[in-house]
Coordinates of C-alpha atoms and ligand atoms in Angstrom, one line a residue:
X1 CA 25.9 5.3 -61.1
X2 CA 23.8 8.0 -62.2
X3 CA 22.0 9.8 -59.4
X4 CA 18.6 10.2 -60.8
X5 CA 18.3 6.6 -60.8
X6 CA 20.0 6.0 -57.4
X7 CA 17.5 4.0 -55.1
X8 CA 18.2 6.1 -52.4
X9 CA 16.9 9.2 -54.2
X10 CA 14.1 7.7 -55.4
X11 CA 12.9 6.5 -52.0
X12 CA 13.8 9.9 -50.2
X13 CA 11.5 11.4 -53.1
X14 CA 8.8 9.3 -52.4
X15 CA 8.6 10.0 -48.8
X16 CA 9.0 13.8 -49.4
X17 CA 5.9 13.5 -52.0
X18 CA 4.0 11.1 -49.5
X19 CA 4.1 13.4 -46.3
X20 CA 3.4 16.1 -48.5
X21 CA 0.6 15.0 -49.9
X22 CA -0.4 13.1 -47.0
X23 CA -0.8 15.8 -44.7
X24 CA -4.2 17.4 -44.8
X25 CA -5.5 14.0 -43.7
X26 CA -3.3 13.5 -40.9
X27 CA -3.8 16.5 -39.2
X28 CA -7.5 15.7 -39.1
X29 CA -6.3 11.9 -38.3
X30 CA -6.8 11.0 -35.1
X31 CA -3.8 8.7 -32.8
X32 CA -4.2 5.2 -34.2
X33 CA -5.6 2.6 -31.5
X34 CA -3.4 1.6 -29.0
X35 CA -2.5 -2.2 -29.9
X36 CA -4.1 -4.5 -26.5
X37 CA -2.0 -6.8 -25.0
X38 CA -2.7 -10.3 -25.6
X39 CA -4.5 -10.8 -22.6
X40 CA -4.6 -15.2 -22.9
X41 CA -1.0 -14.8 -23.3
X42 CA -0.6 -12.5 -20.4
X43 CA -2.4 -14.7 -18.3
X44 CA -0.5 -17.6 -18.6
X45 CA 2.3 -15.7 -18.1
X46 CA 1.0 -14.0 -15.1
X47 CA 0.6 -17.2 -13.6
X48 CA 4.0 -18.7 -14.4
X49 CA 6.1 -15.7 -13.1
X50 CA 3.7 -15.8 -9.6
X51 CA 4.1 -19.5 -9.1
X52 CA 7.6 -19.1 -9.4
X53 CA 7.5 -16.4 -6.9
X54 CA 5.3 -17.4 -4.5
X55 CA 7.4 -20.7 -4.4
X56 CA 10.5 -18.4 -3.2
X57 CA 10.3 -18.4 0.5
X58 CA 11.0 -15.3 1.6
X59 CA 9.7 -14.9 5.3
X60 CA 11.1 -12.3 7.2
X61 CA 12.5 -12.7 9.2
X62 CA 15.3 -13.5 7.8
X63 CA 13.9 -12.2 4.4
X64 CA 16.2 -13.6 2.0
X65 CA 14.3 -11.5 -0.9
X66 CA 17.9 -13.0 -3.3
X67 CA 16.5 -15.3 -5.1
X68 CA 13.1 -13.7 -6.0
X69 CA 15.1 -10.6 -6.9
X70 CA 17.6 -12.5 -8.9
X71 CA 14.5 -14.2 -11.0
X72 CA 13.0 -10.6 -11.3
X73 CA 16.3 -9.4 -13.1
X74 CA 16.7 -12.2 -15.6
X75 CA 13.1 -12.1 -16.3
X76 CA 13.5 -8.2 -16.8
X77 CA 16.6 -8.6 -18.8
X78 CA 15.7 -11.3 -20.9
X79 CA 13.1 -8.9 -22.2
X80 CA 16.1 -6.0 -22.7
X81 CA 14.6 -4.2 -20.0
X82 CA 17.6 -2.7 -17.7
X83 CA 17.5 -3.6 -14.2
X84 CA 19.8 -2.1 -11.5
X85 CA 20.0 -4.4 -7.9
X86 CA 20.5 -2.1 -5.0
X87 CA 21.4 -3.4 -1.3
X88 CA 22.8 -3.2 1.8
X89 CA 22.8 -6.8 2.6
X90 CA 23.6 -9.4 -0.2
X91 CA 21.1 -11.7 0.5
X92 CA 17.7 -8.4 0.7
X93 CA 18.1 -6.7 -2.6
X94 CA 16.3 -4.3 -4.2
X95 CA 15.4 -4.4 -8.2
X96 CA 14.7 -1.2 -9.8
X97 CA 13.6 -1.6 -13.6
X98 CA 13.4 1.1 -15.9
X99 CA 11.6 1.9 -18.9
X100 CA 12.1 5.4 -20.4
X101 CA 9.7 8.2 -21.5
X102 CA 9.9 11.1 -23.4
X103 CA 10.1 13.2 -19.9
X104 CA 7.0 15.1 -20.8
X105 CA 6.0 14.6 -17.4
X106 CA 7.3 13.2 -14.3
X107 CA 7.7 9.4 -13.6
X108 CA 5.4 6.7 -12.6
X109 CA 6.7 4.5 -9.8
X110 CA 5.2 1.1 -9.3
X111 CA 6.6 -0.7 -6.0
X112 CA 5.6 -4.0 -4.3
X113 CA 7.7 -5.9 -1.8
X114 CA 9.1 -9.5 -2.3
X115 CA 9.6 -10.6 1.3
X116 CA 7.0 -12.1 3.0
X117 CA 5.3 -12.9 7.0
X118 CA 6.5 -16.1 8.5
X119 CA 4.3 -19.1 8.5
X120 CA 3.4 -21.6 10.6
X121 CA 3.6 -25.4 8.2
X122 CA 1.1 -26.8 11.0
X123 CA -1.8 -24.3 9.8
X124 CA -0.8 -24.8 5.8
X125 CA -3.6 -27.3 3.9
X126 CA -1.4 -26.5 1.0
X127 CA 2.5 -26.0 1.9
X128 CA 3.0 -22.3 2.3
X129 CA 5.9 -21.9 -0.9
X130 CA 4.2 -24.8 -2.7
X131 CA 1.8 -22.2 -4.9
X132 CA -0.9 -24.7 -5.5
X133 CA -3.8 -24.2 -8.2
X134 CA -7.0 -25.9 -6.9
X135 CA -10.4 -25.1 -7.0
X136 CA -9.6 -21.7 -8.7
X137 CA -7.5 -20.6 -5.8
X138 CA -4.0 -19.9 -6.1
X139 CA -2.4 -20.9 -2.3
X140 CA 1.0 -19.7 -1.0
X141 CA 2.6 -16.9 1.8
X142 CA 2.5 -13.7 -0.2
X143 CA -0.4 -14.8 -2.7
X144 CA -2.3 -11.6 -1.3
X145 CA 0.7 -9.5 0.4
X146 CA 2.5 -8.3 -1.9
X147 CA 3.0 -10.9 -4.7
X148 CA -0.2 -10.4 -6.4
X149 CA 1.8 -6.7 -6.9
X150 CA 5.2 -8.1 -7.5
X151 CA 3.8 -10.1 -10.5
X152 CA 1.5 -7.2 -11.6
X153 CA 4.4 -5.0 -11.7
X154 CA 6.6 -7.3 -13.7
X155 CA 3.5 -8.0 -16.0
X156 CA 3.1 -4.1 -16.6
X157 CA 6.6 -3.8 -17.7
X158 CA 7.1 -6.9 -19.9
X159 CA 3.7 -6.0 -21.9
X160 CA 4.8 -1.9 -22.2
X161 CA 8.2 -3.2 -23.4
X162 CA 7.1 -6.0 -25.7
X163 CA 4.2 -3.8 -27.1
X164 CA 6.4 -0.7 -27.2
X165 CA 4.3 1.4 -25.8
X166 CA 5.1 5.5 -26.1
X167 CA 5.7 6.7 -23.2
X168 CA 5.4 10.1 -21.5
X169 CA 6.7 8.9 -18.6
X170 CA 9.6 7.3 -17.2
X171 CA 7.8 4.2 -15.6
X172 CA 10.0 2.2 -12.9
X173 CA 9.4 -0.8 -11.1
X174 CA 10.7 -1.4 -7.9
X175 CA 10.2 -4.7 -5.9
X176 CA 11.5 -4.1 -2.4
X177 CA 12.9 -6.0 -0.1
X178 CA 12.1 -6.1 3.8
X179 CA 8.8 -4.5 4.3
X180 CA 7.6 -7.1 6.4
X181 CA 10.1 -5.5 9.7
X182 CA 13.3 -4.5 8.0
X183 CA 13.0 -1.3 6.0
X184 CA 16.2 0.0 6.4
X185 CA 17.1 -2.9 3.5
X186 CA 14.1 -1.7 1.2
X187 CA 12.3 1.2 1.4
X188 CA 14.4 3.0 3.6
X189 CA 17.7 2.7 2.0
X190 CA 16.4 3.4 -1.4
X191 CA 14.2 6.4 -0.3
X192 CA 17.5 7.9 1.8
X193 CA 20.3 7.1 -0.4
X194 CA 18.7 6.1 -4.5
X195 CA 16.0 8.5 -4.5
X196 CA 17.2 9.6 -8.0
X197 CA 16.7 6.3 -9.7
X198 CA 12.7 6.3 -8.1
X199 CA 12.2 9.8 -8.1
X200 CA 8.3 9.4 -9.6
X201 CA 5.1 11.7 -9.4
X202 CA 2.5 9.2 -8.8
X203 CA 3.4 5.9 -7.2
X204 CA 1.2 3.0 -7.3
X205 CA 1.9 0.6 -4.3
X206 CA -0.1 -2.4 -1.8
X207 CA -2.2 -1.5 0.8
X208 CA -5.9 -1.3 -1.1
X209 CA -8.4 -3.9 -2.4
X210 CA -11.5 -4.7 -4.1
X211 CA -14.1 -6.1 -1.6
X212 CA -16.7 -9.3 -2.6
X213 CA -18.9 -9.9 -0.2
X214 CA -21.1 -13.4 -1.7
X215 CA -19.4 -12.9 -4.5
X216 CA -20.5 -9.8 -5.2
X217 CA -18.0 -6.7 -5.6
X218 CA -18.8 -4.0 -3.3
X219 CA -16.6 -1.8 -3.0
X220 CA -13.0 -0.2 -3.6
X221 CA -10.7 0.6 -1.2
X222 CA -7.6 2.9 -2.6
X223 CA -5.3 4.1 0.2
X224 CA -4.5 7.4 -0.1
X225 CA -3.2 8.2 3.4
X226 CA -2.0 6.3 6.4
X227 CA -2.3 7.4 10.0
X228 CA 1.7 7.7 11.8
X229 CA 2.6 5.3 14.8
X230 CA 4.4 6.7 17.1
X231 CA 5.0 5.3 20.7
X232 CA 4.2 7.2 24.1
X233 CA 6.1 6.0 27.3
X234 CA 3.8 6.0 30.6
X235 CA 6.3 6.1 33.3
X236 CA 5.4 5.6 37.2
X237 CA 7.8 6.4 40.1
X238 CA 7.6 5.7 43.6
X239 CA 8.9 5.1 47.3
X240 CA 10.3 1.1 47.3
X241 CA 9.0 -0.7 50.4
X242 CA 8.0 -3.8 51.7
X243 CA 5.1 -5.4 50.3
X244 CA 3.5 -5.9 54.0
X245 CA 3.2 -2.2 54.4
X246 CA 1.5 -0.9 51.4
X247 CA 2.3 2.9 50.4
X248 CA -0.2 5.7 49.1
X249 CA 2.9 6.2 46.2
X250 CA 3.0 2.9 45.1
X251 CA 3.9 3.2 41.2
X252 CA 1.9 0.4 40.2
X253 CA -1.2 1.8 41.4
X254 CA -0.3 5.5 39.9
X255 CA 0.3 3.4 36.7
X256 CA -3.0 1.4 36.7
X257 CA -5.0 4.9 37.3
X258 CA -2.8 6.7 34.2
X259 CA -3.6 3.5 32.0
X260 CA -7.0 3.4 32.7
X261 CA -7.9 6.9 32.1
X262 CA -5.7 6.8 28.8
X263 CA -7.8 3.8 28.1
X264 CA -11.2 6.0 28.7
X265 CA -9.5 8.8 27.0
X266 CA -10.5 9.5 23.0
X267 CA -8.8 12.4 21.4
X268 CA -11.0 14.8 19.9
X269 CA -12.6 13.8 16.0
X270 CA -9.8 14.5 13.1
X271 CA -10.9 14.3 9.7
X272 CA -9.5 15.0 6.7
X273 CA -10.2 14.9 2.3
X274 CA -9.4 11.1 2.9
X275 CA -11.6 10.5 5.5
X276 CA -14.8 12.7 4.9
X277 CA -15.3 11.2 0.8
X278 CA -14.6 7.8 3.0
X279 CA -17.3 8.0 5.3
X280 CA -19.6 10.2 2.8
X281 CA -19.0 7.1 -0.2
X282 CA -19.6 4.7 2.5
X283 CA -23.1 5.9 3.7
X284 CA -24.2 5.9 -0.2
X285 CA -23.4 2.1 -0.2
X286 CA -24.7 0.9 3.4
X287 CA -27.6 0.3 5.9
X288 CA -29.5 3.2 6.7
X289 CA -28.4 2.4 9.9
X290 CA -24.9 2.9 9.2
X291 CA -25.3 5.5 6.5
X292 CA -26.7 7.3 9.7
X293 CA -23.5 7.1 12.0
X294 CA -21.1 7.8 9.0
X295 CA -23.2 11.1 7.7
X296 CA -23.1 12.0 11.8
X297 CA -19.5 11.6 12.6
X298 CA -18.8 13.9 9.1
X299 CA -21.9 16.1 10.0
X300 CA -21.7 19.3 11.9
X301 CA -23.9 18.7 14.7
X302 CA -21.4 17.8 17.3
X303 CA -23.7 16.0 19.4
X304 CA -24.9 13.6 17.2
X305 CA -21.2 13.1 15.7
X306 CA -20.3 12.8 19.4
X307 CA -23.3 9.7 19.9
X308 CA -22.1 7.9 16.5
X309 CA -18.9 8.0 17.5
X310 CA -19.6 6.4 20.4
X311 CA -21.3 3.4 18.1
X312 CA -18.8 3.7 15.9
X313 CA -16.2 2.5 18.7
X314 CA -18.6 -0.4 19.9
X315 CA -19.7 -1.9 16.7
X316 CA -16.8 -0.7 13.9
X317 CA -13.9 0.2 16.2
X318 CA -11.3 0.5 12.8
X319 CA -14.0 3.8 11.8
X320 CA -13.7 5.1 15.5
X321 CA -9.9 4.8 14.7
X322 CA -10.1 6.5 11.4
X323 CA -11.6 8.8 13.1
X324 CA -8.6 10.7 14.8
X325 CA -5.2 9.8 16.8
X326 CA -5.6 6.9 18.4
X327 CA -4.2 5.4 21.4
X328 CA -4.2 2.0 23.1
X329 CA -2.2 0.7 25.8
X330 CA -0.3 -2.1 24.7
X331 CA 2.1 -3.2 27.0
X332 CA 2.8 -3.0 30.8
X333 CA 5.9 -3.6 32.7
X334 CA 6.8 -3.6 36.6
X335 CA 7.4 -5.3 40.0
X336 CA 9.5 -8.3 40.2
X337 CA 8.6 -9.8 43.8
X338 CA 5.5 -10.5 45.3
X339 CA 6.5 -8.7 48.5
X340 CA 8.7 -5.9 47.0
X341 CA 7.1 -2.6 45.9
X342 CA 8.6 -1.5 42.8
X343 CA 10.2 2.2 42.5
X344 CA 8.6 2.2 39.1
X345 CA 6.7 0.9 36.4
X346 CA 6.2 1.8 32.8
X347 CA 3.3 1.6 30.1
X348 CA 3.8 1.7 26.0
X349 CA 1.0 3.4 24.1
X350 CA 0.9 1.8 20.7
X351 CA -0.1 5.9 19.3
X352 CA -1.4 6.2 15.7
X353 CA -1.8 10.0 14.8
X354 CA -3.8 11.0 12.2
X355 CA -2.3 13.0 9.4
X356 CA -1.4 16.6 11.0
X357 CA -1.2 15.8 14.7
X358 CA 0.3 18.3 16.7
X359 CA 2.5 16.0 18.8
X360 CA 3.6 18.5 21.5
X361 CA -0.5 19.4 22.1
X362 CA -1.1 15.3 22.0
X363 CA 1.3 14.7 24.8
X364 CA -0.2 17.9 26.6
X365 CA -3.4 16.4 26.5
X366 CA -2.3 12.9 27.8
X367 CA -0.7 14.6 30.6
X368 CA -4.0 16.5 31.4
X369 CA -5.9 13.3 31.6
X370 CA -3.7 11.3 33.2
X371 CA -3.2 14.1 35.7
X372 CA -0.6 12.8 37.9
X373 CA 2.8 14.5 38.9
X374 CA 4.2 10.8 39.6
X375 CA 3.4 9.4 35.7
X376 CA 5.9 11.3 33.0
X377 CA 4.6 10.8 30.2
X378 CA 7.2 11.0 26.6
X379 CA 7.4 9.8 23.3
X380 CA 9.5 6.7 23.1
X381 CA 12.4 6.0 21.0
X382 CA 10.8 3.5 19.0
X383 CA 11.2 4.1 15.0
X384 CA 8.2 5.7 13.3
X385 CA 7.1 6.2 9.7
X386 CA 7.3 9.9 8.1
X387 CA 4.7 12.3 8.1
X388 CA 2.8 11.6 4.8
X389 CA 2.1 14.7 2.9
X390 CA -1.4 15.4 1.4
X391 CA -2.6 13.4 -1.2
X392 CA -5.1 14.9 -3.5
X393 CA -8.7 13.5 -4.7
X394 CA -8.8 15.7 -7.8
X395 CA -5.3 14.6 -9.1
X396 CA -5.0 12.8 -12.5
X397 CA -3.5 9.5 -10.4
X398 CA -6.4 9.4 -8.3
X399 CA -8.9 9.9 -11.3
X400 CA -7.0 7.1 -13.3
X401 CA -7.5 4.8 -10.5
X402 CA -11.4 5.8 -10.4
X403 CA -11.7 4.6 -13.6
X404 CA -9.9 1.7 -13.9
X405 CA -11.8 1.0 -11.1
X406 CA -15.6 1.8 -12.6
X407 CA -14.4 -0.3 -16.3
X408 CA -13.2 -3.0 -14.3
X409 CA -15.0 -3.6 -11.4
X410 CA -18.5 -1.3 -11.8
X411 CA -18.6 0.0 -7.8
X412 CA -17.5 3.0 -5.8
X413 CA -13.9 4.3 -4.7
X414 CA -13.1 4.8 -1.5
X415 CA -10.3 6.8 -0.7
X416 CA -8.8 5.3 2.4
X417 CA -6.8 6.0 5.5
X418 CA -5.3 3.3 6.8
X419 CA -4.6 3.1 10.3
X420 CA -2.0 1.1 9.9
X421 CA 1.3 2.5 8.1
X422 CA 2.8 1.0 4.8
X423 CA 6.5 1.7 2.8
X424 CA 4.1 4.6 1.1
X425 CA 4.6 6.8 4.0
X426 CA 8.9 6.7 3.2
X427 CA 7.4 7.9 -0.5
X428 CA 5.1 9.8 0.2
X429 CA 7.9 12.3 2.4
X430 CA 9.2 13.0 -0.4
X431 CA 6.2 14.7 -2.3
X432 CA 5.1 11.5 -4.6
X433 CA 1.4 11.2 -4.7
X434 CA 1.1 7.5 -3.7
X435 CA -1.7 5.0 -4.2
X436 CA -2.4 1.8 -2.5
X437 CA -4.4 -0.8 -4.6
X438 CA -5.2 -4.0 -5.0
X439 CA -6.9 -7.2 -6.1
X440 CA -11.0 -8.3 -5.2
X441 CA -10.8 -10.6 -2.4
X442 CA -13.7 -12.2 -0.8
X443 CA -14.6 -10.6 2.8
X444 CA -15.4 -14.3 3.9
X445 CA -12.1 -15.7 3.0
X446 CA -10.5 -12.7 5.9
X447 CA -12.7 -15.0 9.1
X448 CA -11.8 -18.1 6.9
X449 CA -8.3 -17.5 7.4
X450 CA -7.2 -16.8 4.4
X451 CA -6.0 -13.2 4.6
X452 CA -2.8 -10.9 4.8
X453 CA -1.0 -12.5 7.6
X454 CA -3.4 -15.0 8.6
X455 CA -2.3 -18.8 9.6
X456 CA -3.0 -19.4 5.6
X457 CA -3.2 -17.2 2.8
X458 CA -4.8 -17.6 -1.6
X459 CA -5.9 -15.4 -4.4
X460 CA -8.9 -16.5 -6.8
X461 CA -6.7 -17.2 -10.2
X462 CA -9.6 -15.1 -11.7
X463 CA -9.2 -11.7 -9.7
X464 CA -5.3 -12.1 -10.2
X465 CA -6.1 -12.0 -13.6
X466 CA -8.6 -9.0 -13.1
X467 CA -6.3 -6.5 -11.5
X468 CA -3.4 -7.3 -14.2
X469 CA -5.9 -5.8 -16.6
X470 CA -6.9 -3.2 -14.0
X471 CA -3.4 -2.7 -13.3
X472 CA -2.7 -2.2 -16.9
X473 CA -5.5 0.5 -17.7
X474 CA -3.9 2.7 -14.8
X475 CA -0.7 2.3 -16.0
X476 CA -1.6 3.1 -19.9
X477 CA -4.0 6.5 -19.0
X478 CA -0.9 7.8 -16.7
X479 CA 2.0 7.0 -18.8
X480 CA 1.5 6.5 -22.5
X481 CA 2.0 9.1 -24.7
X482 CA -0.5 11.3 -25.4
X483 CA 1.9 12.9 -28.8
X484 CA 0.4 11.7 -32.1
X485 CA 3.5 9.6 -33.7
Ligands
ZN501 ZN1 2.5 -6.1 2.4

């Protein structure tokens, strides 16, 4: 075969000619479009893969996140995506699915959890693992907590995979088990001993949402900081005695006091990056009246701060909380007979520090208050979430978000702290800039109850559908290559 005329040849000539003469142009040639997914298409899909899930029951307790996992992986490995299940417990595993980047720059993690709150049947129009369609509601437990993110994660895979999306990033989904109550079979465990195979920059998690009020978007909240719960023990001692000869010591009566002057007691104001563009974003979006307290409690005039606070904790008591550490009295234990004076008695203090609380100074200042040789006062054993590091404003996750959020929905983000804590703060420990987000959902549907946790729970097919494609825009500006192919 001669090897001027060898195929092989020819064709390597070509190519050699073709880039050579094709250069000039495609150094002035811009990346090509990215393709778009086929949004109809995703949509069915969407709601195929979150019917099947929602119709999973996975309350927890017990949890029994198996068979949700298990559909996860085949879904996932159908596609040739690889998927790794990690657990303590056979019946709560974890999935972790990995697509790979050219390690340009550090890996996007995007985590949901597939367990879910119990439910009550009684309260359930709808059966709670039934996922029904009507009206333009999907109904089911987990529709808005954490489903909605489940599916969205799987979607954001199975559309970078199938569309082959360059990526600069690794970008890993995990779907957690046990976040409802159990995170040392989710979070915990993978955070402790797999951090390796999550290890991300910028995680993108539950725990923010797009509010309608008549319809109407208004805002979005993005969690980008959680307040800490801790617990704080009140104990009372005392002389025992007859309840016919009442005593001066009486532990009860020392408690009562301690509790109520804890309950009169608000730590000083705390805020934070988080909290001031909150409350500063806020006021450009509300009443006069209440732009008024929000630029006071950020404002440096103590005094008015001081008097919106004070509103603040009558009319918007999750602000006042925002605001600082919080504490409440929660429980309260003691005495056993009617005519028996009880040595002692005990109060918990459900305790949510705000991000940088100097816990020795807090209990300081309890004790000052409470003022009372015969109430200890202590930090209980009970298990608390990490410190979360800071999370920045200016960072390219946050701006991402503020985007996507502005294309899709055309309103304001507000960073959030939320006073309650989320898996985040287990990520967050570890230096990843999380994010919470999540789909609109009508403020009316929360008294309705159809909320997180309420005795039912739906997501309007259409706003599912919305934050895919929000979802998706995130995703894309953080992780796809940025290298002209
Ligand atoms: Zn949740």
């Amino acid at each position: 075969m001669s090897l001027s005329r060898s195929p092989a040849f020819s064709a390597r000539g070509a190519l050699v000619l073709a880039a050579f003469v094709a250069l000039p142009a495609a150094a002035q040639r811009r990346a090509p479009e990215p393709q778009q997914p086929n949004w109809p298409q995703v949509e069915a899909e969407t709601m195929q893969h979150f019917q099947a899930l929602l119709r999973f029951d996975t309350s927890d307790p017990p949890g029994n996140e198996k068979p949700a996992a298990d559909y996860l992986k085949q879904v996932l490995e159908r596609e040739g995506i690889p998927v790794e299940i990690i657990s303590i417990e056979p019946n709560r595993p974890n999935v972790v699915a990995t697509l790979k980047g050219n390690g340009s720059k550090r890996p996007l993690l995007i985590m949901a959890h597939t367990d879910v709150v119990n439910v009550d049947p009684a309260k359930w129009t709808h059966p709670a693992f039934s996922a029904t369609r009507e009206g333009g509601y999907v109904y089911g437990r987990g529709a808005v907590d954490d489903k909605d993110n489940v599916v969205a994660g799987l979607m954001m895979m199975l559309t970078l995979k199938r569309l082959n999306v360059p990526l600069d990033r690794d970008v890993i989904f995990l779907a957690e088990a046990g976040e409802e109550g159990a995170t040392r079979v989710g979070i915990q465990l993978m955070t402790r001993d797999h951090w390796s195979k999550i290890d991300a920059e910028y995680c993108l998690a539950e725990g923010g949402n797009v509010t309608r009020m008549n319809g109407q978007v208004k805002f979005a909240s993005v969690q980008t900081l959680e307040k800490i719960p801790r617990g704080i023990e009140l104990t009372a001692t005392g002389p025992a005695g007859h309840g016919s000869v009442p005593l001066r010591g009486n532990a009860i009566v020392h408690l009562a006091a301690a509790v109520a002057k804890v309950g009169a007691y608000r730590t000083p104001i705390r805020l934070n990056e988080t909290t001031r563009a909150y409350f500063q974003r806020l006021a450009g979006i509300s009443t006069p009246a209440e732009a008024a307290r929000y630029l006071a409690v950020i404002g440096a005039d103590g005094a008015r701060a001081a008097a919106a606070d004070e509103q603040l904790y009558d009319l918007e008591p999750r602000h006042a909380s925002m605001l600082r550490t919080s504490v409440s009295p929660n429980i309260i234990t003691g005495g056993y007979r009617s005519n028996v004076i009880p040595s002692e008695a005990k109060a918990t203090l459900d305790v949510r520090m705000a991000p940088g609380e100097d816990t020795t100074a807090l209990l300081e200042s309890l004790r000052r208050v409470i003022d009372d040789p015969a109430v200890k006062v202590a930090f209980s054993g009970r298990a608390s979430r990490p410190q979360t590091g800071i999370q920045r404003l200016d960072s390219e996750g946050f701006k991402a978000i503020e985007a996507a959020v502005t294309r899709h929905y055309n309103t304001v983000t507000l960073p959030t702290m939320s006073t309650g804590a989320t898996d985040m703060a287990y990520v967050r420990e570890k230096g990843t800039q999380c994010y919470g987000i999540g789909p609109a959902l009508d403020f009316e549907d929360g008294a309705k109850g159809f909320g997180a946790h309420s005795d039912q729970e739906r997501i309007l097919e259409s706003e599912l559908h919305r934050f895919v494609r929000f979802k998706w825009d995130i995703v894309e500006q953080l992780a796809r290559s940025t290298r002209i192919p």
